Backbone as numpy.savetxt, mean C-alpha at the origin, in Angstrom:
# Nx Ny Nz CAx CAy CAz Cx Cy Cz
12.16 16.49 7.65 11.98 15.12 7.18 10.89 14.42 8.00
10.03 13.68 7.32 8.96 12.95 7.98 9.50 11.66 8.59
8.79 11.17 9.57 9.14 9.92 10.23 8.33 8.77 9.62
8.97 7.63 9.40 8.29 6.46 8.86 8.62 5.27 9.76
7.58 4.68 10.33 7.78 3.47 11.14 7.09 2.30 10.45
7.86 1.26 10.18 7.32 0.05 9.57 6.92 -0.93 10.66
5.69 -1.47 10.54 5.22 -2.48 11.48 5.09 -3.79 10.71
5.75 -4.83 11.19 5.63 -6.15 10.57 4.39 -6.84 11.13
3.40 -7.04 10.28 2.13 -7.60 10.72 2.03 -9.07 10.30
1.77 -9.93 11.28 1.57 -11.35 11.03 0.09 -11.56 10.71
-0.23 -11.60 9.44 -1.63 -11.61 9.00 -2.30 -12.94 9.36
-3.38 -12.82 10.14 -4.21 -13.96 10.54 -3.39 -15.10 11.17
-2.25 -14.74 11.76 -1.36 -15.69 12.43 -0.87 -16.80 11.50
-0.68 -16.43 10.24 -0.26 -17.40 9.24 1.23 -17.28 8.91
1.95 -16.45 9.66 3.34 -16.08 9.35 3.45 -15.50 7.93
2.37 -14.90 7.48 2.33 -14.14 6.23 2.50 -12.68 6.64
3.67 -12.12 6.39 4.01 -10.80 6.93 3.72 -9.70 5.90
2.93 -8.74 6.32 2.64 -7.55 5.52 3.22 -6.33 6.23
3.74 -5.40 5.45 4.26 -4.14 6.01 3.15 -3.11 6.14
2.94 -2.66 7.34 2.05 -1.53 7.61 2.94 -0.36 8.00
2.62 0.84 7.49 3.48 2.01 7.75 2.72 3.11 8.46
3.35 3.67 9.49 2.87 4.89 10.13 3.83 6.00 9.73
3.29 7.03 9.08 4.10 8.14 8.59 3.61 9.41 9.27
4.53 10.17 9.89 4.09 11.37 10.59 5.15 12.47 10.51
4.69 13.70 10.59 5.59 14.85 10.44 6.09 15.34 11.80
6.79 16.46 11.79 7.39 16.99 13.02 6.36 17.43 14.05
5.13 17.65 13.59 4.04 18.05 14.49 3.16 16.87 14.89
3.62 15.66 14.55 2.93 14.41 14.90 1.62 14.21 14.14
1.45 14.91 13.03 0.31 14.67 12.15 0.71 13.59 11.17
-0.18 12.59 10.97 0.27 11.46 10.16 -0.80 10.70 9.42
-0.32 9.69 8.71 -1.17 8.78 7.95 -0.75 7.34 8.27
-1.66 6.43 8.04 -1.40 5.00 8.17 -1.58 4.36 6.81
-0.63 3.55 6.39 -0.70 2.91 5.08 -0.85 1.40 5.24
-1.93 0.86 4.69 -2.22 -0.58 4.67 -2.30 -1.21 6.06
-3.41 -1.00 6.77 -3.61 -1.61 8.09 -3.91 -3.11 7.95
-2.85 -3.91 7.93 -2.94 -5.30 7.50 -3.74 -6.20 8.44
-3.48 -6.10 9.72 -4.11 -6.95 10.74 -3.53 -6.51 12.08
-3.77 -7.28 13.13 -3.23 -6.99 14.46 -3.51 -5.54 14.89
-4.78 -5.27 15.08 -5.23 -3.91 15.40 -4.48 -3.31 16.58
-4.35 -4.05 17.65 -3.73 -3.51 18.86 -2.26 -3.15 18.64
-1.57 -3.92 17.82 -0.17 -3.63 17.52 -0.04 -2.30 16.78
-0.96 -2.05 15.87 -0.95 -0.78 15.13 -1.32 0.38 16.04
-2.34 0.18 16.88 -2.75 1.22 17.82 -1.59 1.59 18.76
-0.86 0.58 19.23 0.28 0.83 20.12 1.31 1.73 19.46
1.60 1.48 18.18 2.58 2.28 17.45 2.10 3.73 17.30
0.84 3.89 16.94 0.29 5.24 16.77 0.29 6.00 18.09
-0.13 5.34 19.16 -0.17 6.00 20.46 1.22 6.29 21.01
2.14 5.35 20.83 3.51 5.55 21.33 4.17 6.76 20.69
3.87 6.98 19.41 4.43 8.13 18.69 3.56 9.38 18.78
2.43 9.25 19.49 1.51 10.38 19.72 1.06 11.01 18.39
0.71 10.14 17.45 0.33 10.60 16.11 -1.14 10.99 16.06
-1.40 12.13 15.46 -2.76 12.54 15.13 -3.06 12.01 13.73
-3.84 10.95 13.66 -4.03 10.24 12.39 -5.10 10.92 11.54
-4.67 11.37 10.34 -5.58 12.06 9.42 -6.20 11.13 8.40
-5.39 10.22 7.87 -5.86 9.33 6.79 -5.37 7.91 7.01
-6.18 6.97 6.53 -5.74 5.59 6.35 -5.72 5.35 4.85
-4.54 5.01 4.32 -4.36 4.86 2.88 -4.29 3.38 2.52
-4.99 3.02 1.46 -5.03 1.63 1.01 -4.38 1.54 -0.37
-3.26 0.80 -0.48 -2.62 0.64 -1.79 -3.44 -0.27 -2.69
-4.11 -1.26 -2.11 -5.03 -2.13 -2.83 -5.85 -2.90 -1.81
-6.99 -3.42 -2.22 -7.97 -3.91 -1.25 -7.92 -5.41 -1.00
-6.74 -5.98 -0.96 -6.62 -7.38 -0.56 -6.68 -7.48 0.96
-7.16 -8.63 1.44 -7.41 -8.83 2.86 -6.18 -8.61 3.72
-5.01 -8.99 3.20 -3.78 -8.83 4.00 -3.27 -7.40 4.03
-4.05 -6.46 3.50 -3.72 -5.04 3.58 -4.83 -4.23 4.25
-5.95 -4.90 4.57 -7.09 -4.18 5.16 -7.67 -4.87 6.39
-6.99 -5.88 6.90 -7.54 -6.67 7.99 -7.84 -5.88 9.26
-7.11 -4.79 9.50 -7.31 -3.98 10.70 -8.07 -2.69 10.40
-8.55 -2.55 9.18 -9.17 -1.27 8.77 -10.31 -0.87 9.67
-11.24 -1.76 9.90 -12.43 -1.41 10.69 -12.04 -0.97 12.10
-11.18 -1.74 12.75 -10.79 -1.42 14.12 -10.02 -0.12 14.24
-9.15 0.15 13.28 -8.35 1.38 13.32 -9.22 2.61 13.11
-10.12 2.55 12.14 -10.96 3.72 11.87 -11.93 3.98 13.01
-12.45 2.92 13.61 -13.32 3.10 14.77 -12.56 3.74 15.93
-11.30 3.40 16.07 -10.50 3.92 17.18 -10.08 5.38 16.96
-9.70 5.73 15.73 -9.12 7.06 15.49 -9.99 7.98 14.64
-10.99 7.43 13.96 -11.90 8.27 13.19 -11.31 8.86 11.92
-10.20 8.31 11.44 -9.53 8.85 10.26 -10.31 8.53 8.99
-10.13 9.37 7.98 -10.73 9.14 6.67 -9.93 8.08 5.91
-10.61 7.24 5.16 -9.96 6.16 4.41 -9.92 6.53 2.93
-8.76 6.35 2.30 -8.60 6.66 0.88 -8.23 5.38 0.13
-9.02 5.05 -0.89 -8.80 3.86 -1.71 -9.21 4.20 -3.13
-8.63 3.51 -4.11 -8.99 3.80 -5.50 -10.44 3.39 -5.78
-11.03 4.08 -6.71 -12.40 3.77 -7.12 -12.50 2.34 -7.63
-11.48 1.89 -8.34 -11.50 0.55 -8.95 -11.44 -0.57 -7.92
-10.83 -0.30 -6.76 -10.73 -1.33 -5.71 -11.75 -1.16 -4.60
-12.57 -0.14 -4.68 -13.53 0.13 -3.60 -14.42 -1.07 -3.30
-15.05 -1.63 -4.33 -15.99 -2.74 -4.11 -15.29 -3.98 -3.56
-13.98 -4.13 -3.85 -13.24 -5.28 -3.36 -13.13 -5.29 -1.84
-13.22 -4.13 -1.22 -13.19 -4.06 0.24 -14.26 -4.93 0.87
-15.37 -5.10 0.16 -16.54 -5.78 0.71 -16.82 -7.12 0.03
-15.89 -7.60 -0.78 -16.13 -8.81 -1.58 -15.12 -9.90 -1.24
-15.54 -10.89 -0.46 -14.64 -11.97 -0.05 -14.14 -12.79 -1.24
-14.91 -12.85 -2.29 -14.52 -13.64 -3.45 -13.36 -13.00 -4.21
-13.16 -11.69 -4.02 -12.11 -10.99 -4.75 -10.96 -10.49 -3.87
-11.21 -10.31 -2.59 -10.17 -9.69 -1.76 -9.22 -10.69 -1.09
-9.31 -11.94 -1.48 -8.38 -12.99 -1.03 -8.52 -13.36 0.45
-9.63 -12.98 1.09 -9.81 -13.31 2.50 -9.92 -14.82 2.71
-10.53 -15.52 1.76 -10.65 -16.98 1.88 -9.29 -17.64 1.75
-8.48 -17.14 0.86 -7.14 -17.67 0.66 -6.28 -17.53 1.91
-6.58 -16.50 2.69 -5.80 -16.20 3.89 -6.50 -16.72 5.14
-6.87 -17.98 5.10 -7.46 -18.62 6.27 -8.83 -18.11 6.64
-9.62 -17.74 5.63 -10.97 -17.21 5.87 -10.96 -16.03 6.84
-10.14 -15.05 6.52 -10.09 -13.83 7.34 -11.47 -13.18 7.40
-11.78 -12.64 8.54 -13.06 -11.97 8.73 -12.89 -10.48 8.43
-13.15 -10.12 7.20 -13.06 -8.71 6.80 -14.46 -8.11 6.90
-14.76 -7.54 8.04 -16.08 -6.99 8.29 -15.97 -5.48 8.45
-16.36 -4.76 7.43 -16.29 -3.29 7.47 -17.68 -2.76 7.80
-17.80 -2.14 8.93 -19.09 -1.66 9.43 -19.60 -0.46 8.63
-20.87 -0.19 8.78 -21.46 0.98 8.11 -20.79 2.26 8.60
-20.48 2.30 9.88 -19.80 3.47 10.47 -18.49 3.77 9.75
-17.72 2.73 9.48 -16.43 2.89 8.81 -16.64 3.13 7.32
-17.60 2.47 6.73 -17.88 2.66 5.30 -18.14 4.12 4.98
-18.78 4.81 5.90 -19.07 6.23 5.70 -17.81 7.10 5.64
-16.70 6.55 6.15 -15.43 7.29 6.17 -14.57 7.05 4.92
-15.01 6.17 4.03 -14.18 5.78 2.89 -14.43 6.72 1.71
-13.35 7.26 1.16 -13.40 8.13 -0.02 -12.55 7.52 -1.12
-12.95 7.71 -2.36 -12.17 7.16 -3.47 -11.21 8.22 -4.02
-10.08 7.73 -4.54 -9.02 8.59 -5.05 -8.67 8.19 -6.48
-7.99 9.07 -7.20 -7.66 8.79 -8.59 -6.23 9.19 -8.90
-5.75 8.74 -10.03 -4.38 8.99 -10.47 -4.08 10.49 -10.53
-2.94 10.86 -9.98 -2.50 12.26 -10.03 -3.02 13.13 -8.90
-3.95 12.62 -8.13 -4.49 13.40 -7.02 -3.42 13.60 -5.95
-3.38 14.78 -5.37 -2.42 15.10 -4.31 -3.19 15.51 -3.06
-2.79 14.96 -1.93 -3.42 15.34 -0.67 -2.34 15.53 0.39
-2.71 16.26 1.44 -1.74 16.62 2.47 -2.23 16.23 3.85
-1.27 15.90 4.70 -1.53 15.69 6.13 -0.40 16.37 6.86
-0.65 17.59 7.33 0.43 18.37 7.91 1.49 18.67 6.87
2.74 18.28 7.16 3.85 18.51 6.24 3.99 17.40 5.20
3.19 16.37 5.34 3.24 15.23 4.42 2.43 15.56 3.16
3.06 15.38 2.00 2.40 15.66 0.72 2.50 14.41 -0.14
1.37 13.80 -0.43 1.36 12.52 -1.13 0.64 12.61 -2.48
1.27 12.03 -3.47 0.69 11.95 -4.82 0.22 10.52 -5.07
-0.99 10.39 -5.58 -1.54 9.09 -5.94 -1.08 8.72 -7.35
-0.49 7.55 -7.48 -0.06 7.06 -8.79 -0.78 5.75 -9.07
-1.64 5.74 -10.06 -2.38 4.53 -10.41 -1.44 3.50 -11.03
-1.44 2.29 -10.47 -0.54 1.23 -10.95 -1.28 -0.11 -11.04
-2.29 -0.22 -11.90 -3.02 -1.50 -12.02 -2.09 -2.62 -12.44
-2.46 -3.81 -12.04 -1.67 -4.99 -12.37 -1.92 -6.07 -11.34
-1.47 -5.85 -10.12 -1.74 -6.79 -9.03 -3.24 -6.83 -8.75
-3.87 -5.67 -8.72 -5.33 -5.52 -8.78 -5.61 -4.39 -9.76
-6.84 -4.31 -10.19 -7.21 -3.26 -11.14 -7.03 -1.87 -10.55
-7.23 -1.77 -9.24 -7.16 -0.45 -8.60 -5.94 -0.21 -7.74
-4.89 -0.98 -7.95 -3.66 -0.76 -7.16 -3.11 0.64 -7.39
-2.62 1.25 -6.32 -2.00 2.57 -6.42 -0.71 2.58 -5.59
0.17 3.52 -5.93 1.35 3.83 -5.12 1.16 5.24 -4.58
1.82 5.52 -3.48 1.77 6.85 -2.87 3.19 7.41 -2.82
3.39 8.55 -3.49 4.72 9.17 -3.58 4.78 10.42 -2.73
5.80 10.47 -1.85 6.04 11.64 -1.02 7.28 12.35 -1.54
7.08 13.49 -2.19 8.16 14.16 -2.92 9.19 14.79 -2.00
8.78 15.30 -0.86 9.72 15.98 0.03 10.85 15.06 0.48
10.50 13.82 0.78 11.50 12.87 1.28 11.95 11.87 0.21
11.38 11.98 -0.99 11.70 11.05 -2.08 11.49 9.60 -1.64
10.25 9.31 -1.23 9.87 7.95 -0.86 8.60 7.58 -1.60
8.44 6.29 -1.87 7.24 5.80 -2.54 6.78 4.52 -1.87
5.50 4.48 -1.54 4.88 3.31 -0.93 4.17 2.54 -2.04
4.68 1.34 -2.33 4.30 0.66 -3.56 3.34 -0.51 -3.40
2.90 -0.79 -2.17 1.98 -1.91 -1.99 2.54 -3.19 -2.58
1.73 -3.87 -3.38 2.18 -5.10 -4.02 2.47 -4.90 -5.51
2.80 -3.67 -5.88 3.23 -3.41 -7.26 4.71 -3.66 -7.41
5.52 -3.08 -6.53 6.97 -3.21 -6.59 7.51 -3.69 -5.25
8.24 -4.79 -5.27 8.99 -5.27 -4.12 10.47 -4.99 -4.36
11.30 -5.34 -3.41 12.73 -5.07 -3.56 13.39 -5.93 -4.63
12.74 -7.06 -4.97 13.36 -7.99 -5.94 12.42 -8.54 -6.99
11.15 -8.13 -6.97 10.19 -8.61 -7.97 8.95 -7.73 -7.92
7.98 -8.06 -8.75 6.70 -7.35 -8.75 5.63 -8.27 -8.15
4.45 -7.73 -7.90 3.37 -8.52 -7.33 2.80 -9.52 -8.32
2.20 -10.57 -7.78 1.61 -11.61 -8.62 0.41 -11.07 -9.38
0.16 -11.68 -10.53 -0.91 -11.19 -11.41 -1.85 -12.32 -11.84
-2.13 -13.24 -10.90 -3.02 -14.36 -11.20 -4.23 -14.39 -10.28
-4.60 -13.24 -9.74 -5.72 -13.15 -8.82 -6.86 -12.35 -9.46
-7.96 -12.25 -8.76 -9.11 -11.50 -9.28 -8.72 -10.08 -9.62
-9.06 -9.62 -10.79 -8.81 -8.29 -11.39 -7.35 -8.06 -11.72
-6.48 -9.08 -11.53 -5.07 -8.92 -11.89 -4.87 -8.92 -13.40
-3.76 -8.33 -13.85 -3.41 -8.33 -15.27 -1.91 -8.12 -15.42
-1.24 -9.11 -16.02 0.19 -8.94 -16.27 0.45 -7.83 -17.27
-0.42 -7.71 -18.26 -0.26 -6.63 -19.23 -0.32 -5.26 -18.55
-1.28 -5.11 -17.64 -1.38 -3.86 -16.89 -0.15 -3.64 -16.00
0.33 -4.73 -15.41 1.50 -4.62 -14.54 2.71 -4.10 -15.30
2.92 -4.61 -16.51 4.06 -4.15 -17.32 3.95 -2.65 -17.60
2.75 -2.20 -17.94 2.54 -0.77 -18.19 2.82 0.04 -16.92
2.35 -0.46 -15.79 2.53 0.25 -14.52 3.99 0.32 -14.10
4.71 -0.79 -14.28 6.13 -0.79 -13.93 6.91 0.22 -14.78
6.64 0.20 -16.07 7.31 1.16 -16.95 6.93 2.60 -16.60
5.69 2.79 -16.18 5.23 4.12 -15.77 6.05 4.63 -14.59
6.26 3.78 -13.59 7.04 4.17 -12.42 8.51 4.37 -12.77
9.07 3.43 -13.52 10.49 3.53 -13.88 10.76 4.80 -14.70
9.86 5.12 -15.62 10.03 6.31 -16.46 9.82 7.60 -15.66
8.79 7.60 -14.82 8.45 8.81 -14.06 9.59 9.25 -13.15
10.29 8.27 -12.59 11.33 8.59 -11.62 12.74 8.28 -12.13
12.89 8.28 -13.43 14.16 7.96 -14.06 15.31 8.80 -13.50
15.05 10.08 -13.28 16.13 10.98 -12.86 16.49 10.89 -11.39
15.64 10.23 -10.59 15.95 10.15 -9.15 15.87 8.71 -8.64
15.93 7.74 -9.54 15.69 6.35 -9.11 16.75 5.84 -8.13
17.94 6.42 -8.16 18.96 6.00 -7.19 18.71 6.60 -5.81
17.93 7.69 -5.76 17.61 8.35 -4.49 16.27 7.92 -3.93
15.37 7.48 -4.81 13.99 7.18 -4.40 13.94 5.89 -3.58
13.41 5.99 -2.36 13.31 4.84 -1.48 11.95 4.16 -1.66
12.00 2.86 -1.87 10.79 2.07 -2.08 10.39 1.40 -0.77
9.17 1.66 -0.32 8.60 1.01 0.86 7.48 0.08 0.37
7.78 -1.21 0.23 6.82 -2.15 -0.36 5.83 -2.72 0.64
4.83 -3.41 0.12 3.82 -4.04 0.96 4.33 -5.27 1.69
5.38 -5.87 1.17 5.99 -7.04 1.80 7.50 -6.96 1.59
8.25 -7.52 2.54 9.69 -7.61 2.36 10.45 -6.35 2.72
11.68 -6.30 2.22 12.62 -5.27 2.62 12.50 -3.99 1.80
13.01 -2.91 2.36 13.08 -1.64 1.66 14.16 -1.71 0.60
14.09 -0.78 -0.36 15.07 -0.76 -1.45 15.09 0.62 -2.06
16.05 0.85 -2.94 15.97 2.01 -3.82 15.25 1.57 -5.09
14.68 2.52 -5.81 14.02 2.15 -7.06 15.03 1.61 -8.06
16.22 2.14 -8.04 17.26 1.69 -8.97 17.55 0.21 -8.79
17.74 -0.22 -7.55 18.02 -1.63 -7.28 16.80 -2.49 -7.60
15.61 -2.04 -7.19 14.39 -2.81 -7.46 14.16 -2.98 -8.95
14.39 -1.92 -9.72 14.18 -1.99 -11.17 15.06 -3.07 -11.80
16.32 -3.08 -11.44 17.24 -4.07 -12.00 16.78 -5.49 -11.68
16.38 -5.72 -10.44 15.97 -7.06 -10.02 14.63 -7.46 -10.64
13.72 -6.51 -10.78 12.43 -6.81 -11.40 12.60 -7.17 -12.87
13.45 -6.42 -13.56 13.68 -6.72 -14.98 14.30 -8.10 -15.14
15.22 -8.46 -14.26 15.83 -9.80 -14.32 14.79 -10.86 -13.99
14.00 -10.62 -12.97 12.94 -11.56 -12.56 11.97 -11.84 -13.70
11.51 -10.79 -14.36 10.54 -10.95 -15.44 11.16 -11.64 -16.65
12.41 -11.32 -16.94 13.09 -11.94 -18.06 13.25 -13.44 -17.84
13.60 -13.84 -16.61 13.82 -15.25 -16.31 12.53 -16.03 -16.18
11.55 -15.48 -15.48 10.33 -16.22 -15.16 9.24 -16.10 -16.23
9.20 -14.97 -16.94 8.11 -14.74 -17.89 8.60 -14.53 -19.32
9.89 -14.41 -19.50 10.42 -14.12 -20.83 10.05 -12.73 -21.31
9.84 -11.82 -20.34 9.43 -10.45 -20.66 10.62 -9.52 -20.45
10.90 -8.73 -21.46 11.98 -7.76 -21.37 11.40 -6.35 -21.35
11.56 -5.69 -20.23 11.03 -4.32 -20.10 11.97 -3.33 -20.79
């Protein structure tokens, strides 16, 4: 079984908390998911666990999920994986919500830019014993993705699925129509294991997919009049 450590990141000191995850196997080979901010806090976690960092994974390119990207990659030299659709958002303050978050300084250097690779739906990559599948889930952003680890039955959902609702769809490149398709895609894909599948979201508490699905359907029915 792989190890997962959740770091609560206070983004830009706004008490806006984003979940950053360090995932590593029995040989200490690992990945980092959504380096939100507070570079030193993330570095401390990686060093304390003696993790050999292979990849930095981005569920979507909003500022509160990439604030520490430049510092982490410069420190560890890991390759960065982000969807093709969200790649340009990494460098666009008008779309990545950095202004909304207290004018965050999202400065990705040329050195780090050279480390960024784009990923697509269905792609599978490995880091030691960790095996992750990319699942395209547009809605919150056009290029939002989830990362599914089949061995441990866990899914990192970014701002697509929370424990009690889905991500907002009123921002640049957002689409509620796309979100509905993406939610149904996840619910259908994991129908047979939804009670076992652990959801690690971009914000808030962990959940099972079964519990999250029930709450999301209720949330959408009440707030949007949408029945999934």
